[in-house]
Short mmCIF file of C-alpha atoms and ligand atoms in Angstrom, two decimals:
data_model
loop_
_atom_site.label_atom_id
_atom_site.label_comp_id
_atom_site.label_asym_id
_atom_site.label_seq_id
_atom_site.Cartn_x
_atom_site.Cartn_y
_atom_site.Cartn_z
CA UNK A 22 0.00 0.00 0.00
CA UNK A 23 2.71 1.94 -1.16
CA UNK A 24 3.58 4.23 -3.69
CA UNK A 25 5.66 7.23 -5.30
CA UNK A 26 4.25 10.53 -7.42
CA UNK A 27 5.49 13.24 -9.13
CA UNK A 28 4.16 16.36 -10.07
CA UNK A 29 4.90 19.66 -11.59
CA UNK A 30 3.69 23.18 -10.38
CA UNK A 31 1.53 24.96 -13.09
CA UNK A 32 1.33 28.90 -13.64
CA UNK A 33 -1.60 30.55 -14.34
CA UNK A 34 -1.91 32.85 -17.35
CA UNK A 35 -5.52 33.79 -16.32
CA UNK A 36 -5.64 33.34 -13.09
CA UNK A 37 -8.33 31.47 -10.67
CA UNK A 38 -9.31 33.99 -7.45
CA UNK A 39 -12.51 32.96 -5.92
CA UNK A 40 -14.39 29.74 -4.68
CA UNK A 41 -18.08 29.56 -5.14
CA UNK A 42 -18.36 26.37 -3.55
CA UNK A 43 -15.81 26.32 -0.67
CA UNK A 44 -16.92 22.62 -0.04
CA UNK A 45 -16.29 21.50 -3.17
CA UNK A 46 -13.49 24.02 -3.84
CA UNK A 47 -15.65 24.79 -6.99
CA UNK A 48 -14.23 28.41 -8.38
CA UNK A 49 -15.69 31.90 -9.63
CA UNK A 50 -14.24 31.53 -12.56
CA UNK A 51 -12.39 29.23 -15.85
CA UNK A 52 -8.72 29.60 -15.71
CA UNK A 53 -5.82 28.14 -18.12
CA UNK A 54 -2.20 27.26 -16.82
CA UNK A 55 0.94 26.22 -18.20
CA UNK A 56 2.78 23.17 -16.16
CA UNK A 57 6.39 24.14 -15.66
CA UNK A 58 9.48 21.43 -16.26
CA UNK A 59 11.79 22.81 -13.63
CA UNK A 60 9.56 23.38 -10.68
CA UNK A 61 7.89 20.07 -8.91
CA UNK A 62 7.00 18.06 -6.01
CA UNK A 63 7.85 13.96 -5.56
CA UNK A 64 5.64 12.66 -2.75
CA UNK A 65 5.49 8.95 -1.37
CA UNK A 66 2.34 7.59 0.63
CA UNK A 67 2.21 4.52 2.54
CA UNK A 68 -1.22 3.62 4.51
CA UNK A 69 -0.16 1.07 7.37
CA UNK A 70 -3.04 -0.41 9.94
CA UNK A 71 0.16 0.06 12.50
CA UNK A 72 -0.29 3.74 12.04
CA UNK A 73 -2.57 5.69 14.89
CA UNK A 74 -1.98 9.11 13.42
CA UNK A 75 -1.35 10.42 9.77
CA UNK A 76 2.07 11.41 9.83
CA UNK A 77 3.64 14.40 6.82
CA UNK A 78 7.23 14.78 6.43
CA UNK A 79 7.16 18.20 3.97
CA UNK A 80 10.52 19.11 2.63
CA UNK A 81 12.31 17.06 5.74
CA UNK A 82 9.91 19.05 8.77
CA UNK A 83 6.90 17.06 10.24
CA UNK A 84 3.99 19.38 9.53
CA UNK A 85 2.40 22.35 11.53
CA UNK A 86 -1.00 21.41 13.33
CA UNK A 87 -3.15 23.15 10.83
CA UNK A 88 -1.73 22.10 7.59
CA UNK A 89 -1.71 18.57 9.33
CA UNK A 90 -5.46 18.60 9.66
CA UNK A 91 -6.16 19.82 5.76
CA UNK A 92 -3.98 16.98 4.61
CA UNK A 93 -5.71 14.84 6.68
CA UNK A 94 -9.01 15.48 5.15
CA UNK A 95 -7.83 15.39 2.07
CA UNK A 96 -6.78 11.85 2.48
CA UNK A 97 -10.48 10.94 3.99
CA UNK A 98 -11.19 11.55 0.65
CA UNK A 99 -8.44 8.84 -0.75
CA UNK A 100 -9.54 6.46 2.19
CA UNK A 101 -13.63 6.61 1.68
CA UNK A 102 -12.94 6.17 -1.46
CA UNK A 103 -11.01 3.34 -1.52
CA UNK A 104 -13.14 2.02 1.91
CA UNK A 105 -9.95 1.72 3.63
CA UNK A 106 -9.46 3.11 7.41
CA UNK A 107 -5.64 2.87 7.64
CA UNK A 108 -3.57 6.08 9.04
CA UNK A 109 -0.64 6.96 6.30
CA UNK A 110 3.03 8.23 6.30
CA UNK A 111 3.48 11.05 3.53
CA UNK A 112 7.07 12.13 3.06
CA UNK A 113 7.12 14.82 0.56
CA UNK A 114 9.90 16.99 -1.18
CA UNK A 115 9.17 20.08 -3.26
CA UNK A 116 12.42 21.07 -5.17
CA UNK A 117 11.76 25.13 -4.88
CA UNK A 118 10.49 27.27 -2.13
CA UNK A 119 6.96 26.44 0.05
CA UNK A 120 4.39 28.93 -0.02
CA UNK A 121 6.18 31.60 -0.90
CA UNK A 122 3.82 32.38 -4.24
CA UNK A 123 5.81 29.79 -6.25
CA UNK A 124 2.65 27.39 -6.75
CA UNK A 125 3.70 25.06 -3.78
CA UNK A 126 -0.13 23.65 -3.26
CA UNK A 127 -0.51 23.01 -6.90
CA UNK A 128 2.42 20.35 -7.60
CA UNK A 129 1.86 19.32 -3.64
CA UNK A 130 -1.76 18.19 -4.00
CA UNK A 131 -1.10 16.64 -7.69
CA UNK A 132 2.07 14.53 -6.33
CA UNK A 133 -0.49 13.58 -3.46
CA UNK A 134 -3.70 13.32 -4.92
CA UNK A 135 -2.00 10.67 -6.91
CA UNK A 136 0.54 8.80 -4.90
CA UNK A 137 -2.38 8.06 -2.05
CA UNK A 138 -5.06 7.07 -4.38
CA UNK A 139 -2.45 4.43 -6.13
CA UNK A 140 -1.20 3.33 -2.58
CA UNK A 141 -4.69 2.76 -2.06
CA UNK A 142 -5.65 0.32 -4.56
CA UNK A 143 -7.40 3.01 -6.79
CA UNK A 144 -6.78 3.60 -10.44
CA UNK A 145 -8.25 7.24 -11.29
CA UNK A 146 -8.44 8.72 -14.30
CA UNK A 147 -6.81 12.08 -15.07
CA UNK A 148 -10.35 13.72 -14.93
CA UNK A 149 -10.89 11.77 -11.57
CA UNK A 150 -7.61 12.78 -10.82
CA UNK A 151 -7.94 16.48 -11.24
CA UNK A 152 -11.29 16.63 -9.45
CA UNK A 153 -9.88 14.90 -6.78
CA UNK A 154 -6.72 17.30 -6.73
CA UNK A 155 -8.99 20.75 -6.93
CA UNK A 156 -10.47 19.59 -3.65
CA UNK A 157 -6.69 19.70 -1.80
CA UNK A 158 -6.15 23.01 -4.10
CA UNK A 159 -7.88 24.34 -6.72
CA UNK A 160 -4.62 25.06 -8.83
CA UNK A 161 -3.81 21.36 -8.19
CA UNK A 162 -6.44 20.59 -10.67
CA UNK A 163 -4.22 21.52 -13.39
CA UNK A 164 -1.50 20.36 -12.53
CA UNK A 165 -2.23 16.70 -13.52
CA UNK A 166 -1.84 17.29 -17.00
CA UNK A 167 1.19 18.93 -19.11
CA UNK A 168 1.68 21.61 -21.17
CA UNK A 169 -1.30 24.60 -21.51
CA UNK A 170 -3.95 23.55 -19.43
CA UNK A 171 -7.76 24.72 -18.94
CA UNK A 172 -9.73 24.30 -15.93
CA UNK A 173 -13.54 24.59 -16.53
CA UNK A 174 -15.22 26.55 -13.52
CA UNK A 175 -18.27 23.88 -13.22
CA UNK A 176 -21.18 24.40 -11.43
CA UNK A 177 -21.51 24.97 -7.20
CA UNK A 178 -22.45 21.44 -5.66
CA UNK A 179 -21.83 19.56 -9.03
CA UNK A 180 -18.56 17.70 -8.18
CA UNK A 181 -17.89 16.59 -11.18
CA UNK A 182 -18.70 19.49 -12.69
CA UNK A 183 -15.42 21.19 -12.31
CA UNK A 184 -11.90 19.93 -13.50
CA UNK A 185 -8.76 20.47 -16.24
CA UNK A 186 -8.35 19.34 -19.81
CA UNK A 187 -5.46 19.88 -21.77
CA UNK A 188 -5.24 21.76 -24.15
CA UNK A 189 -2.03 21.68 -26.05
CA UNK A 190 0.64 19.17 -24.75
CA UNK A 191 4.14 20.18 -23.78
CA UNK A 192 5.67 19.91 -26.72
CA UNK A 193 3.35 22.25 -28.47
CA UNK A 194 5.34 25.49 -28.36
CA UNK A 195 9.11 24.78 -27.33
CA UNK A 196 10.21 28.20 -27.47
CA UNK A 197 7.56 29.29 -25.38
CA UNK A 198 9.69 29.97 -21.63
CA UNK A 199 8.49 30.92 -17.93
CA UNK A 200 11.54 32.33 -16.69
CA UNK A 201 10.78 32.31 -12.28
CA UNK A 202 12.27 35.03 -10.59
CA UNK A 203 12.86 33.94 -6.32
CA UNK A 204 12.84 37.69 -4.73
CA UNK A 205 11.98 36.33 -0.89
CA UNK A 206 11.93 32.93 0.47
CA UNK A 207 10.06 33.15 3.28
CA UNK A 208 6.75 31.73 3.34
CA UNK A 209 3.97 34.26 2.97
CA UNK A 210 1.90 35.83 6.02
CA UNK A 211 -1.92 35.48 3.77
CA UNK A 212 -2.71 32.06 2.32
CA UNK A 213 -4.27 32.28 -0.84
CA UNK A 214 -7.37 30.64 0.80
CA UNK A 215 -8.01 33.10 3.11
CA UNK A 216 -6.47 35.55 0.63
CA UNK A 217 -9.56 34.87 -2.46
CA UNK A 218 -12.19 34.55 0.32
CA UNK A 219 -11.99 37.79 1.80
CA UNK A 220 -11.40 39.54 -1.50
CA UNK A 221 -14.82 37.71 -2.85
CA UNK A 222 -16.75 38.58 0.81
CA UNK A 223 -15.03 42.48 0.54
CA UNK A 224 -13.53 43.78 -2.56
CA UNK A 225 -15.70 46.16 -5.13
CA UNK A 226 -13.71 45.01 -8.36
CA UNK A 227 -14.78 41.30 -8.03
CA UNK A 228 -17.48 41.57 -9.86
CA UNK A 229 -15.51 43.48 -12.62
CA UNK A 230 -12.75 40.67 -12.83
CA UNK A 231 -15.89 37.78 -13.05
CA UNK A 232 -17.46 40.41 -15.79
CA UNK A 233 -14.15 40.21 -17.58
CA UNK A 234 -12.74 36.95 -17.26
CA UNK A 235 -14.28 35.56 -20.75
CA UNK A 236 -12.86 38.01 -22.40
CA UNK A 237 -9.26 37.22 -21.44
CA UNK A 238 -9.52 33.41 -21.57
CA UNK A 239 -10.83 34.05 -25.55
CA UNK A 240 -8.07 36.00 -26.22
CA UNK A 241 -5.47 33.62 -24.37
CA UNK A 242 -6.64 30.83 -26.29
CA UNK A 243 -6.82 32.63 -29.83
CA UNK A 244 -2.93 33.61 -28.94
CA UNK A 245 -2.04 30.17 -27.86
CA UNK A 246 -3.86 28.31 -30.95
CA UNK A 247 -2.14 30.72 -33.08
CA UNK A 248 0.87 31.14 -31.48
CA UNK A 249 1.27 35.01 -30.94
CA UNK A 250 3.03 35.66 -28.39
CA UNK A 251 2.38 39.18 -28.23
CA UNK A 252 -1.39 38.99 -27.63
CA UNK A 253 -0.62 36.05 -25.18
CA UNK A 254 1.46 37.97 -22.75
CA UNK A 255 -0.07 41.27 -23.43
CA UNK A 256 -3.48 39.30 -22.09
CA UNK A 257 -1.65 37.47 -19.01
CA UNK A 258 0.04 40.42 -17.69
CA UNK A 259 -3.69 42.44 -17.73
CA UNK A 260 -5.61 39.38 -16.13
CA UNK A 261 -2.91 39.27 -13.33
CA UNK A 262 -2.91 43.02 -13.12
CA UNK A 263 -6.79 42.76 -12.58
CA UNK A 264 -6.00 39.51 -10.09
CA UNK A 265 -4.20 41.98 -7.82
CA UNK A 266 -6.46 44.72 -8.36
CA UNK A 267 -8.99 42.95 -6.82
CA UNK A 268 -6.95 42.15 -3.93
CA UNK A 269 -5.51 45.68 -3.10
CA UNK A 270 -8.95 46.55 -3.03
CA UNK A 271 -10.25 43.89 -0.27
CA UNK A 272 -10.63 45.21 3.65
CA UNK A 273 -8.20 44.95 4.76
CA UNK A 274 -6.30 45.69 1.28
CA UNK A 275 -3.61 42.78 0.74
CA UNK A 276 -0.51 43.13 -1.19
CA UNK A 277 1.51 40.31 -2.17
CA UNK A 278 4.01 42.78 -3.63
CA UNK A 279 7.24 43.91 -1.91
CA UNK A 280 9.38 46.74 -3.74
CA UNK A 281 11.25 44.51 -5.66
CA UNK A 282 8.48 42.90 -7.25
CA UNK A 283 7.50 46.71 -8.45
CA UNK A 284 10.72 47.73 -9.23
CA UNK A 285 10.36 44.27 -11.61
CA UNK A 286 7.23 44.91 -12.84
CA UNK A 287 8.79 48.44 -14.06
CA UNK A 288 11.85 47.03 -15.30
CA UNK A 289 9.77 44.80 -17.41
CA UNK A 290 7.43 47.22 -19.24
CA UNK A 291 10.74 49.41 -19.66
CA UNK A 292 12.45 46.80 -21.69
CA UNK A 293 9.56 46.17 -23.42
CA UNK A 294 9.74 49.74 -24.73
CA UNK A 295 13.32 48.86 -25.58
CA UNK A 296 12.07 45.54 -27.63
CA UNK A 297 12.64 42.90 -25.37
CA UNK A 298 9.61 41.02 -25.83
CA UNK A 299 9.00 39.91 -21.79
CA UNK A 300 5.71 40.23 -19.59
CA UNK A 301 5.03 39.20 -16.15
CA UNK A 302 2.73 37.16 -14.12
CA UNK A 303 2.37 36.94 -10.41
CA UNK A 304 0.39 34.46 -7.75
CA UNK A 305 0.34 34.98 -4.26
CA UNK A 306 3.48 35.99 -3.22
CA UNK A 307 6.01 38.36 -4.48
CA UNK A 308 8.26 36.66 -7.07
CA UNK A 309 7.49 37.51 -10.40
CA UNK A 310 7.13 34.92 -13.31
CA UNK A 311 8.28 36.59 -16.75
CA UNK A 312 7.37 35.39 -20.05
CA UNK A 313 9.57 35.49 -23.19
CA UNK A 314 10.13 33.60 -26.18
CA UNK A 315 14.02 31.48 -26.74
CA UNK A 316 15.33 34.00 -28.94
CA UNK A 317 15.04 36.83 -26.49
CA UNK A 318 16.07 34.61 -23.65
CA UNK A 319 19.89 35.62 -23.02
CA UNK A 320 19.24 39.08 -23.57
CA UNK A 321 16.82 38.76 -20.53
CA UNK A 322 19.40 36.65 -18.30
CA UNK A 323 21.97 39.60 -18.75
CA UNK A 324 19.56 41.81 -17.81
CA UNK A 325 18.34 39.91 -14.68
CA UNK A 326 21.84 38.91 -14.02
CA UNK A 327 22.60 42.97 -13.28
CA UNK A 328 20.00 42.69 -10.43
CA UNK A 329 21.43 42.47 -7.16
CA UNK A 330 18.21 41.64 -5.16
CA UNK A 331 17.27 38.60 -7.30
CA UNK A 332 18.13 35.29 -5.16
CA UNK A 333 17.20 32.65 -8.28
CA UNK A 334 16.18 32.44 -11.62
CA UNK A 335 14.83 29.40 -12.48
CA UNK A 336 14.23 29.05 -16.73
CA UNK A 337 11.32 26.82 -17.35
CA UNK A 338 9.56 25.42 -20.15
CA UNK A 339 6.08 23.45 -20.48
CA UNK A 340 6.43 20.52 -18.72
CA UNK A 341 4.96 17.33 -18.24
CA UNK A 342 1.80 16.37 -16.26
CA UNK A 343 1.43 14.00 -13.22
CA UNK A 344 2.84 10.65 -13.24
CA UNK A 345 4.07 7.74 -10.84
CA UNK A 346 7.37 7.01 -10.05
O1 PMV B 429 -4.72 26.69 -5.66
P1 PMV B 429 -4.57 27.76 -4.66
O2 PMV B 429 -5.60 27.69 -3.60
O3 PMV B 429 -3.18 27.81 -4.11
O4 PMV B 429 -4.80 29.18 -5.39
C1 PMV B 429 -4.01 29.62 -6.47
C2 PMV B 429 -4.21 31.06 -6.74
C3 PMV B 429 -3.27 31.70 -7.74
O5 PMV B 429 -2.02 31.05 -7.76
C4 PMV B 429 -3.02 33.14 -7.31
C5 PMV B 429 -3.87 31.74 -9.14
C6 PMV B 429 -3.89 30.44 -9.91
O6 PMV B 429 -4.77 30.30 -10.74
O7 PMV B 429 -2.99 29.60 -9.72
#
């Protein structure tokens, strides 16, 4: 009752920020992703009837009490499922910083979603899969498949109403790169749970990012099927732009920003004006994730490379989705 997952982290290029159903984990709004090669999470699961407690061994730490108890529940899920009782051991490894707005929960819940369901005698499919992943995170959803992935909002209380397809693989656009900038990493003070709640139950712009959202995810997949990057990034960098509007505009107002993430975001539109073709994204935390195409690539590592606050620059491309190992 044993076995071994790995997962990729995904980044959104229209972003998810609001739960409907915060059961079901059942968002606002469709979002679409792209898995990343160089950022993931390898998680092993053992259920053993010698076991009184669940036990999680994250990045070499035994968990905190309250991440304990969501993990828990998430395996309840795994366990009624599979109409097994046993207590497991989770040892799991991401291979870039926790929680620090790098898409931790997303690779975590994928790598976990599938390990336990295998160690527990259950064969999902990848739509199971995802559905079963959304309920740990929402972004986790995605992050069983590779490449650009979409993941349909669904209906509140309709469980199987909401989970990811893919919709080019990750091999689709090989010059296509997510070049992670690490400004901080310390884990961040505002969950993104707690984070998209109070901005749904308090901000004023919500309803103009839901009123909007369509809009983007047309144009992100016109620019994907047709390859132009222009239109893709110019359309990413607004719907993340709106993301965080929505956010600075909660009570209380929360900013995942520090300087350096503005003094990025600045940099970036200012060689952009100079014709290097880069936009950024951000989640929940303050590194920024720019986009670029190969050819423009070295010219952007020079420029990073002048930046003394930067601590890592990780150079992705699509990746693969969730699989055993
Ligand atoms: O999956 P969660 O609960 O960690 O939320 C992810 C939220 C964002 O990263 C900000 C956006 C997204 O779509 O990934």
């Amino acid at each position: 009752m044993k076995a071994s997952a790995k997962a990729n982290a995904n980044i959104a290029l229209i972003k998810y920020w609001g739960k409907k159903d915060k059961t079901l984990n059942i968002p606002f709004n469709s979002s679409l992703s792209v898995t990343l090669d160089k950022l993931f999470t390898i998680t092993s699961v053992e259920f053993n009837k010698d076991l009184s407690n669940d036990i999680f061994v994250i990045n070499d730490s035994i968990q905190s009490d309250s991440e304990h108890s969501k993990l828990s529940l998430f395996l309840d899920l795994v366990r009624n499922r599979a109409g097994i009782n046993f207590k497991a051991k989770v040892i799991s490894e991401n291979n870039f910083p926790t929680a620090s707005g790098l898409a931790s929960s997303s690779s975590g819940f994928a790598a976990l979603a599938l390990a336990a369901t295998k160690a527990a005698g259950l064969n999902l499919s990848p739509k199971e899969l995802s559905i079963l992943a959304r309920k740990g995170s929402g972004s986790a959803s995605r992050s069983v498949y590779g490449g650009f992935v979409m993941w349909e909002k669904g209906e509140a209380g309709v469980d199987e109403s909401s989970f990811a397809t893919q919709l080019f693989d990750e091999n689709y656009w090989p010059e296509f790169k997510v070049v992670v900038v690490i400004l901080q990493n310390e884990k961040k003070d505002t969950s993104s749970r707690d984070g998209m709640n109070n901005t749904v139950a308090t901000s004023p712009f919500y309803n103009v990012w839901l009123a909007t959202i369509d809009e983007d995810l047309k144009n992100l997949r016109n620019a994907l099927k047709n390859k132009r990057f222009s239109a893709l990034g110019e359309t990413a960098e607004l719907n993340c732009l709106k993301m965080h509007a929505t956010m600075l505009t909660a009570k209380p107002s929360l900013v995942y920003w520090n300087s350096q993430t503005v003094e990025l975001m600045k940099l970036i539109s200012k060689w952009r004006a100079e014709n290097l073709e880069v936009y950024f994204t951000i989640d929940a935390g303050p590194q920024v994730k720019i986009l670029c195409l190969d050819k423009d690539l070295i010219r952007l590592q020079k420029k990073l490379s002048e930046l003394k606050f930067i601590q890592n620059i990780i150079v992705c491309s699509a990746g693969s989705g969730a699989k055993l190992i």
